[in-house]
Structure formats: C-alpha cells, structure tokens
Tab-separated table of C-alpha atoms in Angstrom:
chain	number	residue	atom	x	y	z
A	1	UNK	CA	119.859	98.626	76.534
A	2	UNK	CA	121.064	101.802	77.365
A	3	UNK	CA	122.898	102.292	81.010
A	4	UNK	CA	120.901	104.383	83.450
A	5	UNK	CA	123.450	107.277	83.075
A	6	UNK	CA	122.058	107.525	79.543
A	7	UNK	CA	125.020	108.621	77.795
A	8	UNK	CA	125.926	107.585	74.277
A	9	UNK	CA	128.361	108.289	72.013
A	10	UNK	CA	128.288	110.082	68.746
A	11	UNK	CA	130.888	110.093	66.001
A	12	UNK	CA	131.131	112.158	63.314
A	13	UNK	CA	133.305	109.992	60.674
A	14	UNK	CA	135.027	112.688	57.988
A	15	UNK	CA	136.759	112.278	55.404
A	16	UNK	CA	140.460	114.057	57.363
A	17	UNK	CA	139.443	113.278	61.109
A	18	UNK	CA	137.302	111.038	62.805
A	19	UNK	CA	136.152	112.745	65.949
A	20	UNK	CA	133.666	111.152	68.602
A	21	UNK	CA	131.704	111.989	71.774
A	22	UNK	CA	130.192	111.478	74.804
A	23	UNK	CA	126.562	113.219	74.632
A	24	UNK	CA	124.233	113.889	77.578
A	25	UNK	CA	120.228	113.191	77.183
A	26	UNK	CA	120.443	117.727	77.184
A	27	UNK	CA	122.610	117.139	74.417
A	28	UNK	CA	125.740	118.251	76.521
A	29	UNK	CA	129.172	116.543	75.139
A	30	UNK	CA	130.851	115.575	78.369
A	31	UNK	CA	134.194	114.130	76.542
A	32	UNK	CA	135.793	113.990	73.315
A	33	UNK	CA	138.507	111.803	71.373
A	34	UNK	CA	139.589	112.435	67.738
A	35	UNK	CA	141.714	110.322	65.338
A	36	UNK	CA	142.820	111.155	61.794
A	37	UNK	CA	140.829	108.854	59.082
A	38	UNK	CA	142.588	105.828	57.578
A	39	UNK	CA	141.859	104.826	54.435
A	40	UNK	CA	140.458	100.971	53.816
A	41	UNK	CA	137.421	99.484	55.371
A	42	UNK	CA	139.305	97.698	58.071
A	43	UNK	CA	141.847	100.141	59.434
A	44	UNK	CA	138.053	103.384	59.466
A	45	UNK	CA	136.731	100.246	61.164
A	46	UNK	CA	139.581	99.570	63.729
A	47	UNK	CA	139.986	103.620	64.300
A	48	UNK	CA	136.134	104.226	64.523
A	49	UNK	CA	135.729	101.601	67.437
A	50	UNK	CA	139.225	102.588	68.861
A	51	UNK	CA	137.087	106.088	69.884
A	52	UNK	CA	134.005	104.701	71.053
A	53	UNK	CA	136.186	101.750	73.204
A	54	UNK	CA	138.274	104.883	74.410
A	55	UNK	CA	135.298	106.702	75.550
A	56	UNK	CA	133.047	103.790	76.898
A	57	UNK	CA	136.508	103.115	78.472
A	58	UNK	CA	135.905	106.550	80.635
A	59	UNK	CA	132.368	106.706	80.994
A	60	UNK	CA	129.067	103.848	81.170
A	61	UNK	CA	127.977	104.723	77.615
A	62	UNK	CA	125.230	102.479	75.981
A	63	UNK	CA	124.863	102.992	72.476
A	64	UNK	CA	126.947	104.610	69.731
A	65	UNK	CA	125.820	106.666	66.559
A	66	UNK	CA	127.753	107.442	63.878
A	67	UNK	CA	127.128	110.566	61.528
A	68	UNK	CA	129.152	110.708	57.883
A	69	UNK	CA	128.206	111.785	54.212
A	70	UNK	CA	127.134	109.628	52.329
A	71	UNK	CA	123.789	106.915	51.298
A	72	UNK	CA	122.668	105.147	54.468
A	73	UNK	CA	120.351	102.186	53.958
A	74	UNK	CA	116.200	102.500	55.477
A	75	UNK	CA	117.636	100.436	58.071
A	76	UNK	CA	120.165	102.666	59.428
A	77	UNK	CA	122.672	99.876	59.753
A	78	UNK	CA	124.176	99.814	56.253
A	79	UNK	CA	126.513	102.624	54.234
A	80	UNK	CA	125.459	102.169	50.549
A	81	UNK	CA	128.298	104.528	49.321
A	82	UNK	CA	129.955	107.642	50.968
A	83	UNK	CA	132.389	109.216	48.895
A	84	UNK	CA	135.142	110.510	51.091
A	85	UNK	CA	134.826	107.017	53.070
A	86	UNK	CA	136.553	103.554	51.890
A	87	UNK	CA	132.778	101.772	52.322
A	88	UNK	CA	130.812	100.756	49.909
A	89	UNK	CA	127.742	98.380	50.849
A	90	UNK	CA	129.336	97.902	54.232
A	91	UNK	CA	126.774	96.705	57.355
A	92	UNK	CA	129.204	99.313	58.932
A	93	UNK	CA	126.798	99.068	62.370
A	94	UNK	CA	126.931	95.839	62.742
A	95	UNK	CA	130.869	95.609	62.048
A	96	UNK	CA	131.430	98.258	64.764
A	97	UNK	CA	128.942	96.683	67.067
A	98	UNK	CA	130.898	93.499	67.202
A	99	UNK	CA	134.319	95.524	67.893
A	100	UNK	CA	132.584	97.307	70.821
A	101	UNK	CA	129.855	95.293	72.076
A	102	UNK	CA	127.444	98.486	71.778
A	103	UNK	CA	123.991	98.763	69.722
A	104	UNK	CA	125.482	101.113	66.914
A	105	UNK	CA	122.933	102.960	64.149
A	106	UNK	CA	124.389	104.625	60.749
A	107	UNK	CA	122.959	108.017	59.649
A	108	UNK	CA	123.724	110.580	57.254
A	109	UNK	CA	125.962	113.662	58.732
A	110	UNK	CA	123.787	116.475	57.366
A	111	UNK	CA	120.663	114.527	59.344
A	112	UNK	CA	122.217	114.294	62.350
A	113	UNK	CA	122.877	117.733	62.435
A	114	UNK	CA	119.399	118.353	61.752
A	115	UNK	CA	118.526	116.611	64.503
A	116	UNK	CA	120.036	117.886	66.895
A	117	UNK	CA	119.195	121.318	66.220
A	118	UNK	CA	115.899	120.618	66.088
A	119	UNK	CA	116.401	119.325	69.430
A	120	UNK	CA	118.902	121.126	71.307
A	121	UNK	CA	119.140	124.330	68.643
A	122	UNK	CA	117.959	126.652	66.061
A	123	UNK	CA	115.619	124.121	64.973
A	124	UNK	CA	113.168	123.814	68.073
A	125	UNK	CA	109.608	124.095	67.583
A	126	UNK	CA	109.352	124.785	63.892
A	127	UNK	CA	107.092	122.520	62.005
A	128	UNK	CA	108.790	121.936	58.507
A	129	UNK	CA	112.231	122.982	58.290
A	130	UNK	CA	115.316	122.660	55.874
A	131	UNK	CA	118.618	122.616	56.802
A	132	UNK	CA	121.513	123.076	54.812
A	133	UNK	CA	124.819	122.666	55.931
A	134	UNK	CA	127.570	124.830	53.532
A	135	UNK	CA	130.847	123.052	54.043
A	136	UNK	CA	133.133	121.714	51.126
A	137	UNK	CA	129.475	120.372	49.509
A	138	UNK	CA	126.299	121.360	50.757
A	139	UNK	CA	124.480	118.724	52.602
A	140	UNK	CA	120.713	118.862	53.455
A	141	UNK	CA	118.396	117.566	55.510
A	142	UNK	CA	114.270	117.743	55.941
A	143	UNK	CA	112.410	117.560	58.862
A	144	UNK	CA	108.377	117.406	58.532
A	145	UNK	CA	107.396	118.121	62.337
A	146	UNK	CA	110.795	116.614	63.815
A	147	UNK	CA	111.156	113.806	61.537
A	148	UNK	CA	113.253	113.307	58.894
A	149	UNK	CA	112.270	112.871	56.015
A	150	UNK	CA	114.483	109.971	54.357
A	151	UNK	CA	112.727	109.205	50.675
A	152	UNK	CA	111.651	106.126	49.408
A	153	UNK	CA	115.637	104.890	49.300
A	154	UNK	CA	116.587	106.718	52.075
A	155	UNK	CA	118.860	109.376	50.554
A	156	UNK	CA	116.764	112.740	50.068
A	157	UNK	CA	117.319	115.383	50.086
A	158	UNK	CA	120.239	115.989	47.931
A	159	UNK	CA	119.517	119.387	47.785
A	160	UNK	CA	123.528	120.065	46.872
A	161	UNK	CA	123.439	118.508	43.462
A	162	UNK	CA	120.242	120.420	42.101
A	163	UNK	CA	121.524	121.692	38.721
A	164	UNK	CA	121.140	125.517	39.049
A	165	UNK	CA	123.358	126.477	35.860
A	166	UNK	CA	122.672	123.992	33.020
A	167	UNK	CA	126.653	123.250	31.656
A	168	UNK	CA	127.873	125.036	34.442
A	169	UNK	CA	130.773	123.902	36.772
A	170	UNK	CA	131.415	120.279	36.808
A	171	UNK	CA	130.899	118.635	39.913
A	172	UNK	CA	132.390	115.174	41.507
A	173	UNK	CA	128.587	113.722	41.587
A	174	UNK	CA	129.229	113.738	37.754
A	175	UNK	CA	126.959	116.229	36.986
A	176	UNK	CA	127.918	119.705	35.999
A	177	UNK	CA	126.033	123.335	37.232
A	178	UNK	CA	125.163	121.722	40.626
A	179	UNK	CA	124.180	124.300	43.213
A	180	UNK	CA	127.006	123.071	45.479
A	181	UNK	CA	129.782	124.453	42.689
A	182	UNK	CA	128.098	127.976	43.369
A	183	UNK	CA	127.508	128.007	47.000
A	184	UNK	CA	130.026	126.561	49.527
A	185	UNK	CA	133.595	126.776	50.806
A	186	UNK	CA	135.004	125.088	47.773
A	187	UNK	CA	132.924	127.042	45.357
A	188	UNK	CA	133.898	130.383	47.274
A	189	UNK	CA	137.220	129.620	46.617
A	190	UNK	CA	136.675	128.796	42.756
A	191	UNK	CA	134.606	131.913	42.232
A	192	UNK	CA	137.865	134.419	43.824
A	193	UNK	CA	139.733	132.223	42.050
A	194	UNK	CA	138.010	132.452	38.216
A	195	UNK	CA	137.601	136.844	39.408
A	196	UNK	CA	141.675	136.873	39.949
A	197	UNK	CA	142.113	135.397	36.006
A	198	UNK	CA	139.299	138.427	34.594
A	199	UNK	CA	140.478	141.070	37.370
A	200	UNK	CA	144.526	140.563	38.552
A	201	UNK	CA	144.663	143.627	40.124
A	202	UNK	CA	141.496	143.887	42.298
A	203	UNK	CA	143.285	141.709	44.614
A	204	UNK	CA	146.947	141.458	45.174
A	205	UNK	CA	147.120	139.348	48.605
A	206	UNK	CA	144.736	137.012	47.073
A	207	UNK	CA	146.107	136.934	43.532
A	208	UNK	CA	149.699	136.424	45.262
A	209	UNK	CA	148.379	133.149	46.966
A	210	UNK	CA	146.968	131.998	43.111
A	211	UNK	CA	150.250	132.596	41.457
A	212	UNK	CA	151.988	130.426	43.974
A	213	UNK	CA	149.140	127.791	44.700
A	214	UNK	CA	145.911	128.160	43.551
A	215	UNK	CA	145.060	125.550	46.137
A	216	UNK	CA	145.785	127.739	48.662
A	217	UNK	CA	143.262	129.879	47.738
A	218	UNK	CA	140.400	128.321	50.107
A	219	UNK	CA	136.971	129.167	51.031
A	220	UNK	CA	138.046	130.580	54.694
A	221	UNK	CA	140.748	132.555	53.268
A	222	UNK	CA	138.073	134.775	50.737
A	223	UNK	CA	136.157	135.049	53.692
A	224	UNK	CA	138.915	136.801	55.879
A	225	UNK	CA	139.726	138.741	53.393
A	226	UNK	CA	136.246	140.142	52.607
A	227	UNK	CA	136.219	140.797	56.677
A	228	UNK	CA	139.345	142.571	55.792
A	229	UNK	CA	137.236	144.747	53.512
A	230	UNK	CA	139.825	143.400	50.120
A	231	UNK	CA	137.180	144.160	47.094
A	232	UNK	CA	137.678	140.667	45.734
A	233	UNK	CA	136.434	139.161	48.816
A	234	UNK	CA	133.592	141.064	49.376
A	235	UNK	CA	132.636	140.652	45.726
A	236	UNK	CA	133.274	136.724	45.961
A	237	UNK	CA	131.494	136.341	48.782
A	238	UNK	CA	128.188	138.439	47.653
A	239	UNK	CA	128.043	136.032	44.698
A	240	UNK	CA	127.531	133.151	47.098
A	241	UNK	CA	124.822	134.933	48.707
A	242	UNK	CA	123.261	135.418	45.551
A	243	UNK	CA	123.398	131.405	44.664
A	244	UNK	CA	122.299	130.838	48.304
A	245	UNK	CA	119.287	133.276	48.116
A	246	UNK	CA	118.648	131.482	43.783
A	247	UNK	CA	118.829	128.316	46.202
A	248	UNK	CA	116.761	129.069	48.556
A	249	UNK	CA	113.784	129.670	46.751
A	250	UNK	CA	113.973	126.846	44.543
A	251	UNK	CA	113.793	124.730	47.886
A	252	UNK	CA	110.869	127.032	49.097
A	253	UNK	CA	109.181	126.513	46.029
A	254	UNK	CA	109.424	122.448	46.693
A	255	UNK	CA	108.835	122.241	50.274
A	256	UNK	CA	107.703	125.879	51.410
A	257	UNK	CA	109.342	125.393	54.954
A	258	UNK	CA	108.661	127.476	57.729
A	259	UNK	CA	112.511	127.463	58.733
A	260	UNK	CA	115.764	127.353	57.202
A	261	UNK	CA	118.649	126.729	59.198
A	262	UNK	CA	122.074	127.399	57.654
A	263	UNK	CA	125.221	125.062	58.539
A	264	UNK	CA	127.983	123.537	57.998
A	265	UNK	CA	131.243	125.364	58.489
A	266	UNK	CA	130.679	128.215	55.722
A	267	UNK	CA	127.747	129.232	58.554
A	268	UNK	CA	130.326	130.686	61.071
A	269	UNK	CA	131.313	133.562	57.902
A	270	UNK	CA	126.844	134.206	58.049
A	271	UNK	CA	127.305	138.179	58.441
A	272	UNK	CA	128.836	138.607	55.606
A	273	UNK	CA	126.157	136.749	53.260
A	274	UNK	CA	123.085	135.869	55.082
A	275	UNK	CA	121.215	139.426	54.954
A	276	UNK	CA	121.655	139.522	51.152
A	277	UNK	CA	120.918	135.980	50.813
A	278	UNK	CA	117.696	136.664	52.444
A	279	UNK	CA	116.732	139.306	50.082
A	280	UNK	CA	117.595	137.226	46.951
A	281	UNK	CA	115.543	134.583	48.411
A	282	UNK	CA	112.849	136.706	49.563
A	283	UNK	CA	112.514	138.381	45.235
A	284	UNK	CA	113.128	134.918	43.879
A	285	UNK	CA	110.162	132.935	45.655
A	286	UNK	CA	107.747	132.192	43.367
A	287	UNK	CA	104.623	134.567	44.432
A	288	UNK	CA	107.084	137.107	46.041
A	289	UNK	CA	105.599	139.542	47.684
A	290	UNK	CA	102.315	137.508	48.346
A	291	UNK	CA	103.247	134.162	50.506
A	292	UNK	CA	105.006	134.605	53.968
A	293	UNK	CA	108.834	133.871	53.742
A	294	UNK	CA	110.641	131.433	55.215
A	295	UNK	CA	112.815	132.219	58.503
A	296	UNK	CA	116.301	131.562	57.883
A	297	UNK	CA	118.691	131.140	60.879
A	298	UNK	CA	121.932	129.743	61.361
A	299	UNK	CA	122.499	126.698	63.259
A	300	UNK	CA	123.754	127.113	67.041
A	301	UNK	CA	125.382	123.669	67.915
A	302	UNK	CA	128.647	124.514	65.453
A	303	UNK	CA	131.212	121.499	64.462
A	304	UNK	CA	128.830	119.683	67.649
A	305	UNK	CA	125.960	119.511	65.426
A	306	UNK	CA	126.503	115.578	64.075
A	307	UNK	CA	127.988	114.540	67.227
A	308	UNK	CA	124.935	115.393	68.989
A	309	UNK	CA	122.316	113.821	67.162
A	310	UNK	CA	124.161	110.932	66.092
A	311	UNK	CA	124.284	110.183	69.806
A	312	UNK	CA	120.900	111.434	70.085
A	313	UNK	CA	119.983	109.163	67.612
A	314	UNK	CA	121.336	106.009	68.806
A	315	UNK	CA	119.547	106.670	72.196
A	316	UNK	CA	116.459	106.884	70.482
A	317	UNK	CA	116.686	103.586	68.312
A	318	UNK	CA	118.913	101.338	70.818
C-alpha cells in the first residue's frame, strides 16, 4: 500500500544514465538521484534499486515505477526485450521489488511520458492523442481518452519503425527506410552529414567537425548551428520537418487524433521545425483541406516527462 504522504518514485532507466525520482500526487518531483547505467542484468538491477533505496531512504515513498524503451509484457511486470538495456525476458519488477521491498510496475518510456502529460501537461483534456517523443529514435505512445492504448502484445505503437522510404536508410530494428532514420536527433545528424559529402562548402564549421569526426557531428550541434543561421543547418533541419509533417499524416490517417504532442529531446529545438512541420502535415492528410487538423503541441514536462508518470503509474496500480 502506498504511505499516506503518497509519494512514489519514478525512474527513467536509459541506456547512459539511470536517473530516478521522488513524484508528488500534482506530479511535482520533490528529489532526484542519478547513476550512470551498468551493463549486465545484475549490476542495472543493483544500480536501479540503489536509487529507489536512496530515495525511500529520504522520504516515505510507497511504490516505484520504472520507465525505459523497450517491449513490456500486458502485465507490466516483465521486460520482453529493450535494446539499449542488458534484459531480455527479465520479471525486472519483481527482481527490484525484492531488492527494495516496494510494489514496482514496468512500462514503456515513451508511455510514461504520455502519461504524464496527459496528466500534468500538454496532454490534458484531449480525447485521442499521439505523442511522439524525437530523441535518438522516435518513440510513441496512444492515448484513447487517457488510456493507453497497449495492442494485443502490449507493444504498439511503434510508430518509429513505419517504413516511410522503401530501401531507404537502414535502421537497428533491421529494417531499412524507417521514419525514425528521417526524423530525429540521430537522423538530423546523418542528413547534415550526407549534405556536407554533395555540398563541402555550404558549411565550413560543420564540415570541419566531419573531417575530424563525423561522430561529432550530432543532432544538437545542426540544430545550433541552424539557430546560428549556417545554411546547412537550416537546410538540415527543414528536411526533418518535412519527414515529421510526411509522418504526421500517415499517423492522422490511422488514428485521426485530436492532439499531437511532440517530445523527446529533439522537442526543445520545436521553433525551428514545428511551423513547417505543421504545414506539411496539414497538405499531406488525406482529404486536406476538408477534415479538421490535428493540434500539434509540444510536450511541457521536458526530460521530467517519464519520471512523472512512471511514478504516476505505480501509484495508480500499487
């Protein structure tokens, strides 16, 4: 049962950091602790309950939720496979519940986040809404009147690995054109990257960091340097608002959603794409011009987001 403070914890278990905290019934996160993630089932498992003991060591939590990417089982107690994570079938709940002695559910990062906004954020009050969180993937939630919807496995909606260019870009998930490879941080990056090999000299800063690295060309750094006004950057970063908008509709089309709210850490760069993303959305829709649009919004609870309704989560179900 949950103590009368009602405060649980949430952790949002990444594949770099592990970072977890303490969440008011308002959604207000009191407290924080972070730890970098281990690799192998045993040491994620040691540093994830390390957090949540640290925390519940500081305040009368009673539940803990944890939030990562990956294929969580109907149950919410089980991680089928998450691919920046060491578990594969894992009951990872009921492992971490015997190292802290708390009820502890399992749900997918992008759903969390969806939950909370709809909650605490962007997402209040809107009746069928998508979100999509841009990060290094895309990640994706739905929620039919504040409810997720989960599938019949428990693992929609994979909204990043829709094939949007057939032979296109080949993506981890194995497949190749996935909308993910045109529109996120990582595919930001590869697009200023592939416009430096046909164009050297529209970009010198840019084409500098290629020549020495081309890993150090990253997602944030086109985006700062299309805020910077370099022609590059602006042109890399209007060709993700195009896939976003070619996106967009193509999840309209499937769902029509009253609101979509835009995530995930590409979501803080949002002025420079979102008003052209709109209008490829808006001439894309099947039926444009003749069915209402969509409002699309960014999300207002920033790197919070999975926190949040992880712990908002494990309130509800423990």
């Amino acid at each position: 049962m949950l103590s009368r403070t009602g405060l649980t914890v949430g952790v949002d278990v990444g594949g770099t950091s592990v970072r977890a905290g303490v969440v008011t019934a308002e959604g207000a996160v009191l407290d924080t602790a972070h730890a970098p993630t281990p690799r192998g089932e045993a040491a994620l498992e040691a540093t994830v309950a390390r957090v949540i003991g640290e925390l519940a060591g500081r305040h009368p939590v009673g539940a803990a939720g944890l939030a990562l990417a990956g294929f969580i089982t109907p149950d919410l107690r089980g991680v089928r496979f998450a691919p920046h994570l060491s578990w594969r079938d894992a009951p990872v709940a009921d492992r971490i519940a015997a190292r802290t002695g708390l009820p502890v559910v399992v749900e997918h990062d992008a759903n969390a986040a969806a939950l909370a906004e709809r909650h605490f954020g962007a997402a209040a009050g809107a009746s069928t809404t998508v979100f999509v969180a841009l990060g290094t993937g895309i990640g994706a939630a739905l929620l039919l009147d504040g409810v997720l919807f989960r599938g019949a496995h428990g693992v929609a909606p994979e909204l990043g690995h829709l094939r949007v260019v057939p032979g296109g870009r080949p993506c981890p998930c194995g497949k190749s054109g996935c909308w993910e490879r045109y529109c996120s941080g990582t595919a930001l990056a590869t697009t200023a990257v592939e416009m430096i090999a046909r164009e050297p000299g529209l970009s010198p800063a840019l084409r500098r960091l290629v020549v020495d690295d081309p890993g150090r060309v990253t997602g944030r750094r086109v985006a700062a340097a299309a805020r910077d006004g370099d022609p590059l950057g602006i042109a890399a970063v209007a060709d993700l608002a195009r896939w976003l908008g070619e996106g967009l509709a193509l999840v309209a089309d499937v769902f029509d959603p009253d609101l979509v709210v835009i995530g995930g850490g590409v979501s803080a760069s949002a002025p420079l794409f979102l008003d052209d993303a709109r209008e490829h959305y808006a001439a894309r829709l099947t039926g444009a011009g003749r069915r209402p649009l969509a409002r699309i919004r960014t999300a207002q609870l920033g790197e919070d987001a999975a926190v949040v309704g992880a712990a908002r989560l494990a309130r509800d179900a423990c």
